[in-house]
Coordinates of C-alpha atoms and ligand atoms in Angstrom, one line a residue:
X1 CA 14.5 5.6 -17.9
X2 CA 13.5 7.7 -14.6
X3 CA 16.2 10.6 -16.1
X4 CA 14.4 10.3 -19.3
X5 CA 11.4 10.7 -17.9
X6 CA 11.8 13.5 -15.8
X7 CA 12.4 15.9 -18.7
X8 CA 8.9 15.0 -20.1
X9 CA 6.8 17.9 -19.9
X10 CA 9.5 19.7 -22.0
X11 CA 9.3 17.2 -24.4
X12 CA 7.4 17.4 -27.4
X13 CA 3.6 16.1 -26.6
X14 CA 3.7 12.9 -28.8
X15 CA 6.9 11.8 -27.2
X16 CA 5.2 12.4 -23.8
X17 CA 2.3 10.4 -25.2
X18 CA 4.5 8.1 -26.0
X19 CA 6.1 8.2 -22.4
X20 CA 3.1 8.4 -20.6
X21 CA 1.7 5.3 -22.3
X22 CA 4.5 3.1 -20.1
X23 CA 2.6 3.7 -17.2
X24 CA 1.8 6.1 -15.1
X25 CA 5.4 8.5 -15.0
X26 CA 8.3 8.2 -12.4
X27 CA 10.6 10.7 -11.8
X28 CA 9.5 14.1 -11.5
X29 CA 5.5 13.7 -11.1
X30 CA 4.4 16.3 -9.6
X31 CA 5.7 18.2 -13.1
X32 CA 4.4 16.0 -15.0
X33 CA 1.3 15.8 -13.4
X34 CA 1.0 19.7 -13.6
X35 CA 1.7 19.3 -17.1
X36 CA -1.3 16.7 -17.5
X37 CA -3.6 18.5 -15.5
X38 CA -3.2 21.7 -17.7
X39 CA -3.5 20.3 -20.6
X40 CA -6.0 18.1 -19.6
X41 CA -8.2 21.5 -18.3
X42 CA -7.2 22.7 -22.1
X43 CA -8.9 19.9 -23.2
X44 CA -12.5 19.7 -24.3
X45 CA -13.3 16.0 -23.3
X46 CA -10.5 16.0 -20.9
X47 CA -10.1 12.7 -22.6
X48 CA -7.8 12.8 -25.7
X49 CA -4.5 13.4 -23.9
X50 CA -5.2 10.5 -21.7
X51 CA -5.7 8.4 -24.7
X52 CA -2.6 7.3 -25.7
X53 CA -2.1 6.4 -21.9
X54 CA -5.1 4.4 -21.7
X55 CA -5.7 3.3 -24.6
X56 CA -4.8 -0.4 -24.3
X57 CA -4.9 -3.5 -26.2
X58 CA -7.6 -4.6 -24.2
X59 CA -11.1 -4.9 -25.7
X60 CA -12.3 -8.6 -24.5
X61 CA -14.8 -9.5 -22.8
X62 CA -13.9 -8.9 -19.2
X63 CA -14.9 -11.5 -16.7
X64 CA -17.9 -11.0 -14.3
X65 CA -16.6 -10.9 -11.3
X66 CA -14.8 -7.8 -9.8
X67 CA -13.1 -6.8 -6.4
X68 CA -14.8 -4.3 -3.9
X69 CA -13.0 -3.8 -0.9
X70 CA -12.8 -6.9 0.8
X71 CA -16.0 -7.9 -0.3
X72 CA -18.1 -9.8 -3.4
X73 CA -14.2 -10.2 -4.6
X74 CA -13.9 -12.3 -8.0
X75 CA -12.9 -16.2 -6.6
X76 CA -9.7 -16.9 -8.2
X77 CA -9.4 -20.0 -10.3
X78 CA -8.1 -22.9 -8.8
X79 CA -4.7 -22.7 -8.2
X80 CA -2.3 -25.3 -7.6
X81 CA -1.1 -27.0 -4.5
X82 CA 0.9 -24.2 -3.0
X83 CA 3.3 -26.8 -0.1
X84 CA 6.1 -24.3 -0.2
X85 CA 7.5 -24.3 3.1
X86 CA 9.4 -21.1 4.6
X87 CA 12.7 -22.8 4.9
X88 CA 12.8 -24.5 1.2
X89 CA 10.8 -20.8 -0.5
X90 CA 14.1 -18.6 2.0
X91 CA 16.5 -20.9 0.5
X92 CA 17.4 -18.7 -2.5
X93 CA 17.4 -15.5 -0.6
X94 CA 19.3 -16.5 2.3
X95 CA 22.5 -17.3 0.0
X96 CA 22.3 -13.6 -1.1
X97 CA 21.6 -12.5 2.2
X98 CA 24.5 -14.2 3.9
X99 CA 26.5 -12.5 0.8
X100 CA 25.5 -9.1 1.9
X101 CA 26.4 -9.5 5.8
X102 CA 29.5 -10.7 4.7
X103 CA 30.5 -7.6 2.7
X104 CA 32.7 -5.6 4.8
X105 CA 31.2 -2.6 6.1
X106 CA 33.7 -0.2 5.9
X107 CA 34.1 -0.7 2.4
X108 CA 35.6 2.4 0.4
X109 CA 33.3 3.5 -1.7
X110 CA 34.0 5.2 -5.3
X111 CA 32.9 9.0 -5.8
X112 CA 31.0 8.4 -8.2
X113 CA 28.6 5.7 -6.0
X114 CA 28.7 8.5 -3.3
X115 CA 27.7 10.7 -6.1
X116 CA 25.0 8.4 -6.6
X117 CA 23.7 8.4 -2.7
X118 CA 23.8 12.0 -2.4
X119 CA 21.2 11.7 -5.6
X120 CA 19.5 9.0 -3.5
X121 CA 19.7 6.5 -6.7
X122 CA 21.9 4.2 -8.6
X123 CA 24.0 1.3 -7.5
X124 CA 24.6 0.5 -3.7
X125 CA 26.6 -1.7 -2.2
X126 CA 25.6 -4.9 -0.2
X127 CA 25.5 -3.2 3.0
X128 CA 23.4 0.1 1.6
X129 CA 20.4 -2.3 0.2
X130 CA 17.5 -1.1 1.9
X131 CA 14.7 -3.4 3.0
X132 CA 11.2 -3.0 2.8
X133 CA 8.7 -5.1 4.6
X134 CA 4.7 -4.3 4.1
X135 CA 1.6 -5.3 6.3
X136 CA -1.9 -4.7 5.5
X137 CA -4.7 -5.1 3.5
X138 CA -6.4 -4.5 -0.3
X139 CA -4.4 -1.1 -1.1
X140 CA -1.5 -2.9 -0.5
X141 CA -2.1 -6.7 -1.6
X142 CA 0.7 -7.7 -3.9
X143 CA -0.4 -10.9 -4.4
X144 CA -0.9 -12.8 -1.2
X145 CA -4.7 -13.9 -1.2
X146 CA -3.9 -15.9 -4.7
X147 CA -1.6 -18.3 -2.5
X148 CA -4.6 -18.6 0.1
X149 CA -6.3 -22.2 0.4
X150 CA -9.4 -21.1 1.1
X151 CA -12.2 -21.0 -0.6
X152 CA -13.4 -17.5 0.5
X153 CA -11.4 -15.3 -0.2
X154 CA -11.0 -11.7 -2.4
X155 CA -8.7 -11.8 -5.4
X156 CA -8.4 -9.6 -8.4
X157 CA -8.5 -10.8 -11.8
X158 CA -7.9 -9.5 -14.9
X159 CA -8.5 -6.5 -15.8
X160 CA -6.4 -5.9 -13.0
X161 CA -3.2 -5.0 -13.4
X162 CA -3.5 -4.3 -17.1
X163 CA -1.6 -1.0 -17.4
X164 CA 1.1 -1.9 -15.8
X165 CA 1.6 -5.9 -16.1
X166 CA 0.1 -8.3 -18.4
X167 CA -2.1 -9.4 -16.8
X168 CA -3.5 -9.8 -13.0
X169 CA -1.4 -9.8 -10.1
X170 CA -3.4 -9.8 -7.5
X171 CA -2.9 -6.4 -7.3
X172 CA -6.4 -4.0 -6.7
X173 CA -5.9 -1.9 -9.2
X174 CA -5.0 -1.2 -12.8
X175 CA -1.3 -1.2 -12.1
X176 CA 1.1 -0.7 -9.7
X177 CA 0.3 -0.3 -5.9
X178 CA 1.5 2.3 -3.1
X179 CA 4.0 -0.1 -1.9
X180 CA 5.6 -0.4 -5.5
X181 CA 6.6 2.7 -6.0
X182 CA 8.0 3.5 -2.3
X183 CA 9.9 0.5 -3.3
X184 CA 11.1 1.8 -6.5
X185 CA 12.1 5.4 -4.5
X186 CA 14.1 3.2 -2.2
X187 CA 16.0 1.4 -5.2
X188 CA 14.4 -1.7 -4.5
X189 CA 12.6 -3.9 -6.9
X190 CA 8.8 -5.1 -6.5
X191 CA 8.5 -6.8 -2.8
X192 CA 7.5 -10.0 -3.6
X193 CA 4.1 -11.3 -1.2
X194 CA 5.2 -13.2 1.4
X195 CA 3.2 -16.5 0.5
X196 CA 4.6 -16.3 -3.2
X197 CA 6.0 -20.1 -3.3
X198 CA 10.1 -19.5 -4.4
X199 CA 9.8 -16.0 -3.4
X200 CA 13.3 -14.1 -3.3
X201 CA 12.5 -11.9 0.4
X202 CA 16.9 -10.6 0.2
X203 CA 15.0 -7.1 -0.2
X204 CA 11.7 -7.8 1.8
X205 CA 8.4 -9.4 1.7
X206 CA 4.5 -8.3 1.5
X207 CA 2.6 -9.6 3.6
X208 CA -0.6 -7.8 2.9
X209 CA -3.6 -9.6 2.3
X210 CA -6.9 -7.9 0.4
X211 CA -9.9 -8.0 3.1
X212 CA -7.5 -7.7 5.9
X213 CA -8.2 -6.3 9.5
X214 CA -6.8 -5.8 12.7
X215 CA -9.4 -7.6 14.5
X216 CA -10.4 -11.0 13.8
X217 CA -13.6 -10.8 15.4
X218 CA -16.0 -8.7 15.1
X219 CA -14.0 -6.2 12.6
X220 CA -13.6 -8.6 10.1
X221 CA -15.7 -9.6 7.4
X222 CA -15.6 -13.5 8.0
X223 CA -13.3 -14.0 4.8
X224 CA -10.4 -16.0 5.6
X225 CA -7.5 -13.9 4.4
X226 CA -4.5 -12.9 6.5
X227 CA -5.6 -10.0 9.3
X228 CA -3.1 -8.0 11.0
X229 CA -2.5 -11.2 13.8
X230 CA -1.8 -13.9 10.6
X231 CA 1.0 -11.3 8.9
X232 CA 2.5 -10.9 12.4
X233 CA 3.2 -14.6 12.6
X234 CA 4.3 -14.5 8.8
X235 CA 6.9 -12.3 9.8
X236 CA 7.8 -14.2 13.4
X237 CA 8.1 -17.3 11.0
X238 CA 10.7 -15.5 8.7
X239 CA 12.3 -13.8 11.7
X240 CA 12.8 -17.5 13.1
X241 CA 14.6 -18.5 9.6
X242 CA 16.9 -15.5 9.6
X243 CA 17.6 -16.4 13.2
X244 CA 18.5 -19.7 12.7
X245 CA 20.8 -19.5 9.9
X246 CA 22.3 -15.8 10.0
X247 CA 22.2 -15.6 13.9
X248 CA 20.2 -13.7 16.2
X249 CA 22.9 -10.8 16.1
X250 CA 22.7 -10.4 12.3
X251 CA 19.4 -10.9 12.1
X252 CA 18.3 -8.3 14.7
X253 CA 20.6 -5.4 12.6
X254 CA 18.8 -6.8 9.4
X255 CA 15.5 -5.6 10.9
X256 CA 17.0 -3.0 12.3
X257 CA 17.2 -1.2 9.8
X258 CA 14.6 -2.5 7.9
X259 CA 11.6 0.1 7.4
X260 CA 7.9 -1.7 8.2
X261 CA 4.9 0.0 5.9
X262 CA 1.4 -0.5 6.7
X263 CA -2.1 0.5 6.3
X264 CA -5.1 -1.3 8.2
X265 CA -8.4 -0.2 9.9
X266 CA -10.9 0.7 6.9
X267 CA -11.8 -3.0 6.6
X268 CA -12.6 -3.4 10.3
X269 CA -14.4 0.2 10.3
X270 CA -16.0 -0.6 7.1
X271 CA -17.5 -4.0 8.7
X272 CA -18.4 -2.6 11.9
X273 CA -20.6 0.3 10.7
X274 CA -22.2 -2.2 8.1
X275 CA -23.5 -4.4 11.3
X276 CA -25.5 -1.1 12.5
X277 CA -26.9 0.0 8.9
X278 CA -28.3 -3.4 8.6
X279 CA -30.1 -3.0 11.7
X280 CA -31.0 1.0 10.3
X281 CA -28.9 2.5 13.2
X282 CA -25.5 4.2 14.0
X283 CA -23.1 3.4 16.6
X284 CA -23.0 6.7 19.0
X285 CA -19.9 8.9 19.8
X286 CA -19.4 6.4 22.7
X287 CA -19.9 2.8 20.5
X288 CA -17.3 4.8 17.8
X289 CA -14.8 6.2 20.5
X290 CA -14.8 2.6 22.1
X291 CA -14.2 1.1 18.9
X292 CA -11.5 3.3 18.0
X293 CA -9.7 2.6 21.0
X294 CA -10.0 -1.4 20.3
X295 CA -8.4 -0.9 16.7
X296 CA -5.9 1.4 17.7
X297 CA -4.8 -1.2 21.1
X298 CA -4.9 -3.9 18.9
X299 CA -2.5 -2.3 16.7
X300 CA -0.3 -0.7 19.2
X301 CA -0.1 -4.6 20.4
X302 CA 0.9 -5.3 17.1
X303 CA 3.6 -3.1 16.7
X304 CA 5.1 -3.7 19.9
X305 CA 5.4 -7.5 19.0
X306 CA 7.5 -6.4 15.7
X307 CA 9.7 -4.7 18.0
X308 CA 10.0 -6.8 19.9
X309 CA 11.2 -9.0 17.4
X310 CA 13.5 -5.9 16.2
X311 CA 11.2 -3.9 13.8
X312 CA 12.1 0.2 14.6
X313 CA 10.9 1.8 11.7
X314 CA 7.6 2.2 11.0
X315 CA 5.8 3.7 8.4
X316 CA 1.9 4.0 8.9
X317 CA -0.5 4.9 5.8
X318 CA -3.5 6.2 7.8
X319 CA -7.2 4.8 7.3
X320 CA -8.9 7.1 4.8
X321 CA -12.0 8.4 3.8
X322 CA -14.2 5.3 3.9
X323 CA -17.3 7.0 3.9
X324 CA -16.6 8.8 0.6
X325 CA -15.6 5.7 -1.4
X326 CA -18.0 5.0 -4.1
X327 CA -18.0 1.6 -2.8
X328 CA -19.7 2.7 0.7
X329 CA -22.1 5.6 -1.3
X330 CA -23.4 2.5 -3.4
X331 CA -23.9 -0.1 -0.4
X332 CA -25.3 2.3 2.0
X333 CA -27.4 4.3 -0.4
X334 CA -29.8 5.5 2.4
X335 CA -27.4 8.8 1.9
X336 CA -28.3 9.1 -1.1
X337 CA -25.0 9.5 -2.6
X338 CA -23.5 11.6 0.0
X339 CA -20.6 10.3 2.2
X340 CA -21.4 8.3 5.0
X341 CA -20.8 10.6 8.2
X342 CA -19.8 7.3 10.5
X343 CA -17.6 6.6 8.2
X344 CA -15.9 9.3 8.1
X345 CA -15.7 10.3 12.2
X346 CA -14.4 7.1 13.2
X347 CA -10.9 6.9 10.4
X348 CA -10.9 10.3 12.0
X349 CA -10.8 9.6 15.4
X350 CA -8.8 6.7 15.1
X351 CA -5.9 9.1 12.4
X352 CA -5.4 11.2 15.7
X353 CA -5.5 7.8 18.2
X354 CA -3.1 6.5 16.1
X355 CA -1.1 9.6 16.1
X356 CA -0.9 10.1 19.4
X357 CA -0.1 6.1 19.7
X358 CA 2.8 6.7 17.9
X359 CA 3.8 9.4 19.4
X360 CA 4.3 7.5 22.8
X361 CA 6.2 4.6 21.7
X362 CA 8.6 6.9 19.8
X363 CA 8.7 8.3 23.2
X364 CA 8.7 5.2 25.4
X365 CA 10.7 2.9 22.8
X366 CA 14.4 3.1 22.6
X367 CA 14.9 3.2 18.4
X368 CA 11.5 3.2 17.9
X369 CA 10.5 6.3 14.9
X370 CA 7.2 6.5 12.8
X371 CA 6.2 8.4 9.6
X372 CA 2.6 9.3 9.7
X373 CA 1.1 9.6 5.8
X374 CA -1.9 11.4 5.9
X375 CA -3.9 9.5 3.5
X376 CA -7.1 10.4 4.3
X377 CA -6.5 14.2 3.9
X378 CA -4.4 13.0 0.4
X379 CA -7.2 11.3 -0.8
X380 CA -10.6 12.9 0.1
X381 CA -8.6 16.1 -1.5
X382 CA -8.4 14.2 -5.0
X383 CA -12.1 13.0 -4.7
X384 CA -12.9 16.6 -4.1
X385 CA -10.7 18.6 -6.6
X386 CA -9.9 15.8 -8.9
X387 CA -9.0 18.3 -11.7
X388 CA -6.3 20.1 -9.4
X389 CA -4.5 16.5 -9.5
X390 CA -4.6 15.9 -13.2
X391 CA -7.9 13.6 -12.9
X392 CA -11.4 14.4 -14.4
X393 CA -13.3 11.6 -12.1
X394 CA -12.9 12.1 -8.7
X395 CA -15.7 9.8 -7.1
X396 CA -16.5 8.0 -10.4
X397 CA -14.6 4.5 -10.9
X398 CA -13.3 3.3 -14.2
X399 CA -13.7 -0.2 -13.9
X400 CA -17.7 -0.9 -13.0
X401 CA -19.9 -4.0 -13.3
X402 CA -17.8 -5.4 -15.8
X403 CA -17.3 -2.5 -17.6
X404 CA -13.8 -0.9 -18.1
X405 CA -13.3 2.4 -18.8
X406 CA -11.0 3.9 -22.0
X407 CA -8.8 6.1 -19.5
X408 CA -7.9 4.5 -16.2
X409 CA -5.4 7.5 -15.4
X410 CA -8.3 10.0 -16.0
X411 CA -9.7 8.6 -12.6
X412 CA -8.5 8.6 -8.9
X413 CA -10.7 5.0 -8.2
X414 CA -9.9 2.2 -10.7
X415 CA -12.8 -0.2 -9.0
X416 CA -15.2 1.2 -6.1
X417 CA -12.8 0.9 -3.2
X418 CA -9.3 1.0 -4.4
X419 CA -7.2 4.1 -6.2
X420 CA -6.1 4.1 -9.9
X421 CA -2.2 3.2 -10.4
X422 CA -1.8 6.9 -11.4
X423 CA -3.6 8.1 -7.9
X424 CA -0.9 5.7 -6.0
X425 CA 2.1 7.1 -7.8
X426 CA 0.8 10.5 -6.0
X427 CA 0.0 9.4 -2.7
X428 CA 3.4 7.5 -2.8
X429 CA 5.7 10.9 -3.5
X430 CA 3.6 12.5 -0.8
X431 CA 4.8 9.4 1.8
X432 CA 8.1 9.5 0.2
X433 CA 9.0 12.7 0.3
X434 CA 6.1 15.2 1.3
X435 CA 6.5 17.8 3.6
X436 CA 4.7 17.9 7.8
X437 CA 1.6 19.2 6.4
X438 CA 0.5 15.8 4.9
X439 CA 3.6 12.6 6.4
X440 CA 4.8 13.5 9.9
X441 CA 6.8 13.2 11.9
X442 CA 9.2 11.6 9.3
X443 CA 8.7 11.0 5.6
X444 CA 9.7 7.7 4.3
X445 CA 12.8 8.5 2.9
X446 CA 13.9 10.0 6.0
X447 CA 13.0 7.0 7.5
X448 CA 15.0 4.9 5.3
X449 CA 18.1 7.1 5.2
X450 CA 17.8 7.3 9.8
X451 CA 18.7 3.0 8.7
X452 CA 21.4 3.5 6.8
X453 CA 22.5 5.6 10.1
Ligands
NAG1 C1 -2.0 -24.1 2.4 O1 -2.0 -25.5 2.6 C2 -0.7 -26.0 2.6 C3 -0.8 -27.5 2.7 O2 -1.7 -27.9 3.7 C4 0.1 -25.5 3.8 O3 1.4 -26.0 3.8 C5 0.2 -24.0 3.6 O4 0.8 -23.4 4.7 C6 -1.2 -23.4 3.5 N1 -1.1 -22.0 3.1 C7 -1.7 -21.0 3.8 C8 -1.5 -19.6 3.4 O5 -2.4 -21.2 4.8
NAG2 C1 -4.6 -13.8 -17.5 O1 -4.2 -15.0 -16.8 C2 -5.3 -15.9 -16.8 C3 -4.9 -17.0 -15.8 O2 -3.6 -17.5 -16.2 C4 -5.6 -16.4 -18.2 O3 -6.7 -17.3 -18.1 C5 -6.0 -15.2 -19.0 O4 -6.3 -15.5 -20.3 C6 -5.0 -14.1 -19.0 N1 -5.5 -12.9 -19.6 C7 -4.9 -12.2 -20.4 C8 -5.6 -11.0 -21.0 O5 -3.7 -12.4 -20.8
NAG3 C1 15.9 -15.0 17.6 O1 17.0 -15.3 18.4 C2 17.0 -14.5 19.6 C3 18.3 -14.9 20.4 O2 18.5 -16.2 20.5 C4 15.8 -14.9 20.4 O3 15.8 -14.1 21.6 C5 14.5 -14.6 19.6 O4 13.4 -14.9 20.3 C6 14.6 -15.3 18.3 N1 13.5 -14.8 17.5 C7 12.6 -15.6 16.9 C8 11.5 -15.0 16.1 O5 12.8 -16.8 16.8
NAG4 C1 -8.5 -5.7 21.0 O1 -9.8 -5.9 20.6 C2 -10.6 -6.6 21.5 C3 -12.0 -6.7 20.8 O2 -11.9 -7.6 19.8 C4 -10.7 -5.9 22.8 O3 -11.5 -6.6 23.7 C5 -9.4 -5.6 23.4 O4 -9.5 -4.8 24.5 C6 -8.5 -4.9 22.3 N1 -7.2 -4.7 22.9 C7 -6.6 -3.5 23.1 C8 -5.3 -3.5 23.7 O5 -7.3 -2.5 22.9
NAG5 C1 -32.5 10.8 0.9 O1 -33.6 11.1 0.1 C2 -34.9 10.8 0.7 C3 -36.0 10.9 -0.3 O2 -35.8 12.2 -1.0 C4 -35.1 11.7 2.0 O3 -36.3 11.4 2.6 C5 -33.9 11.4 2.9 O4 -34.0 12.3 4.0 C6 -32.6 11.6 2.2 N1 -31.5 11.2 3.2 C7 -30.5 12.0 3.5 C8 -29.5 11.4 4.4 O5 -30.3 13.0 3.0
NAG6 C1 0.2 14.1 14.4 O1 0.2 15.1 15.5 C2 1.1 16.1 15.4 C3 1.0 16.9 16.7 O2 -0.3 17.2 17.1 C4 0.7 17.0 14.2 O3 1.6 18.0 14.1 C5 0.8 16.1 12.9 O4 0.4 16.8 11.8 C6 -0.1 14.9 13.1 N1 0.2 14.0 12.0 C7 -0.7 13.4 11.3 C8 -0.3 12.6 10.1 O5 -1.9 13.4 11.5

């Protein structure tokens, strides 16, 4: 379909309709996208080419409740007893999984599957599968926090997930997610969440959890999802598994060359700053700097645990522009609609911490390489030239108090603190396979190809 798809633009424009109406497009985006976004500035409205994308079956009532980054979050519906354990919900991967380490590694492989890898697509052998393991929080949820036994707890209901799936998936957003279509660049298919109960992890698991932060104090909200400390252990529990029936050898070249995405900090920076605009203050350079420096050390712990335990790729989606989500503009409206500065100066402060972080351990850690994705540049761009990107709403969301909007794609925020499906598939190319100027020091693919090494 991706080869199809690539040829779009040049296709006549009720075809593309037609195309475009499958989801937001693979292949090629950033021609198709330029192909959008002139006709879409060609348009009066800006509306009618989007219409076939967006229009959807969908015209019920929606349901009252809605997710907001980490917080007011629809309560899921009951749902059933989730008693998986790790061992009995690894059983069905671990058969494939011994498969693959048992393929011999010097296999002789056909041109035409070499012809495929020089593309970076089509069939692989056992030994070429890649394998994608994802930590954080709302923008990268697959699912987790509907497995959670809690009562408090953020989860997305329908409408979410509508243009892509039937129905919800957990996911915060219309569609896909960030992590779906790095997985679908690295040939893999959807990473299942790590607490999905007979969840196949042969090509990785999500640990993300919506409302997730790197502190469990004072950074986070209260809501009892999995922080950054909780998906650590998740992965020590499967680590332990793999240990005991693949061996510690195998095992430790399994996460070798995994590659480890995450994205954490707006929830904890987002919860800090609200503690001082209740009081009607603002933490000083100092309070932000020393904050900064917890987030970033709690992190750096973090990561030096999963190496411990093997991890040596990491891929890090930096905090973006809190203080420019509509989310933040509504709940701190003493602004009066502008950003919120604070919210802003600390993800910055804590982009080049990180950075610098990073830079270290790749320098202190034998094996140890990072790709940097400059998210919060990526993003604030869109909410500031969303017309350059194909959108017509760049600070606007489509879905609102219960109200959905006809053209989700026409709109980089689907809800008040997460991106549109169509936004992600961007951001994900520029991870993928963008150049210094926006993922550093690495891309993701580079990263990926350094584990076939
Ligand atoms: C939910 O509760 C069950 C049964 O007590 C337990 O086995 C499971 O680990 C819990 N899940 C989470 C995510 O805490
Ligand atoms: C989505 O799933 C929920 C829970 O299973 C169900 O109640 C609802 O009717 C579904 N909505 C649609 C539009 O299919
Ligand atoms: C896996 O096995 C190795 C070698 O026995 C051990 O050092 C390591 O701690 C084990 N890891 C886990 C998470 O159990
Ligand atoms: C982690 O955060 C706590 C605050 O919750 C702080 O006291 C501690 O110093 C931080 N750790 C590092 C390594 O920065
Ligand atoms: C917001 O508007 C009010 C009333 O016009 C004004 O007093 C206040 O200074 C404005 N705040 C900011 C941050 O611009
Ligand atoms: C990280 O720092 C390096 C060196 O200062 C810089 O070239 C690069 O653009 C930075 N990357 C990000 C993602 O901020």
């Amino acid at each position: 379909m991706a080869a199809a798809l690539l040829h779009c633009c040049v296709l006549p424009l009720s075809l593309a309709l037609l195309l475009i109406t499958i989801g937001c497009v693979s292949g090629e985006g950033n021609e198709v996208n330029n192909e959008r976004q002139s006709e879409l500035r060609t348009d009066k409205t800006g509306r009618e080419l989007n219409q076939a994308a967006d229009s959807s079956p969908v015209q019920y009532a929606l349901g009252e409740n809605h997710a907001m980054g980490g917080r007011e979050l629809a309560l899921f519906p009951e749902v059933g007893p989730i008693t998986t354990g790790w061992s009995e919900r690894l059983l069905g991967s671990l058969y494939s999984i011994l498969h693959f380490w048992n393929f011999p590694l010097d296999i002789i492989r056909s041109p035409s599957q070499e012809q495929d890898e020089a593309t970076g697509h089509g069939a692989s052998t056992p030994e070429d599968h890649n394998i994608l393991f994802v930590l954080g929080d709302s923008p990268f949820d697959a699912g987790n926090n509907l497995y959670l036994n809690e009562s408090n707890y953020p989860v997305a209901s329908y409408p979410y997930g509508y243009t892509y799936f039937s129905n919800a998936t957990g996911r915060v957003c219309d569609g896909r997610i960030l992590p779906d279509f790095i997985a679908e660049y690295a040939n893999l298919p959807l990473i299942p969440p790590s607490l999905q109960p007979g969840g196949d992890f042969y090509y990785g698991a999500n640990f993300a959890s919506s409302g997730a932060a790197v502190l469990d104090s004072d950074g986070s909200s209260g809501l009892h999802v999995l922080n950054l400390k909780g998906q650590v252990i998740q992965f020590k529990e499967l680590v332990a598994k793999w240990n005991e029936t693949l061996g510690a050898d195998t095992t430790r070249q399994v996460l070798a060359k995994a590659v480890y995405l995450f994205s954490f900090g707006g929830n904890d920076y987002h919860n800090y700053y609200e503690k001082f605009y209740d009081e009607d203050s603002s933490p000083t350079p100092l309070e932000q700097e020393q904050f900064v420096k917890y987030i970033v050390g709690n992190t750096t712990d973090a990561l030096i645990e999963m190496y411990e335990l093997g991890a040596r790729k990491i891929a890090f989606q930096n905090v973006g522009p809190m203080g420019c989500l509509p989310e933040c503009k509504t709940q701190f409206p003493k602004f009066n609609g502008s950003c919120i500065p604070d919210l802003l100066s600390m993800p910055t402060l804590s982009n080049k911490e990180l950075n610098k972080t990073l830079t270290d351990l790749a320098e202190r850690l034998e094996g140890f390489k990072f790709s940097i994705f400059d998210y919060f540049i990526a993003l604030m761009d869109r909410i500031e030239n969303p017309s350059e990107y194909g959108f017509v709403y760049g600070s606007t969301e489509c879905y609102s108090d219960g109200n959905l909007c006809e053209y989700p794609s026409a709109y980089v925020f689907f809800d008040e603190g997460h991106t549109t499906q169509c936004a992600n598939e961007q951001l994900a190319k520029l991870f993928w396979e963008g150049d210094l100027s926006v993922t550093s020091p690495y891309n993701m693919k580079q990263l990926f190809e350094e584990s076939k090494g």
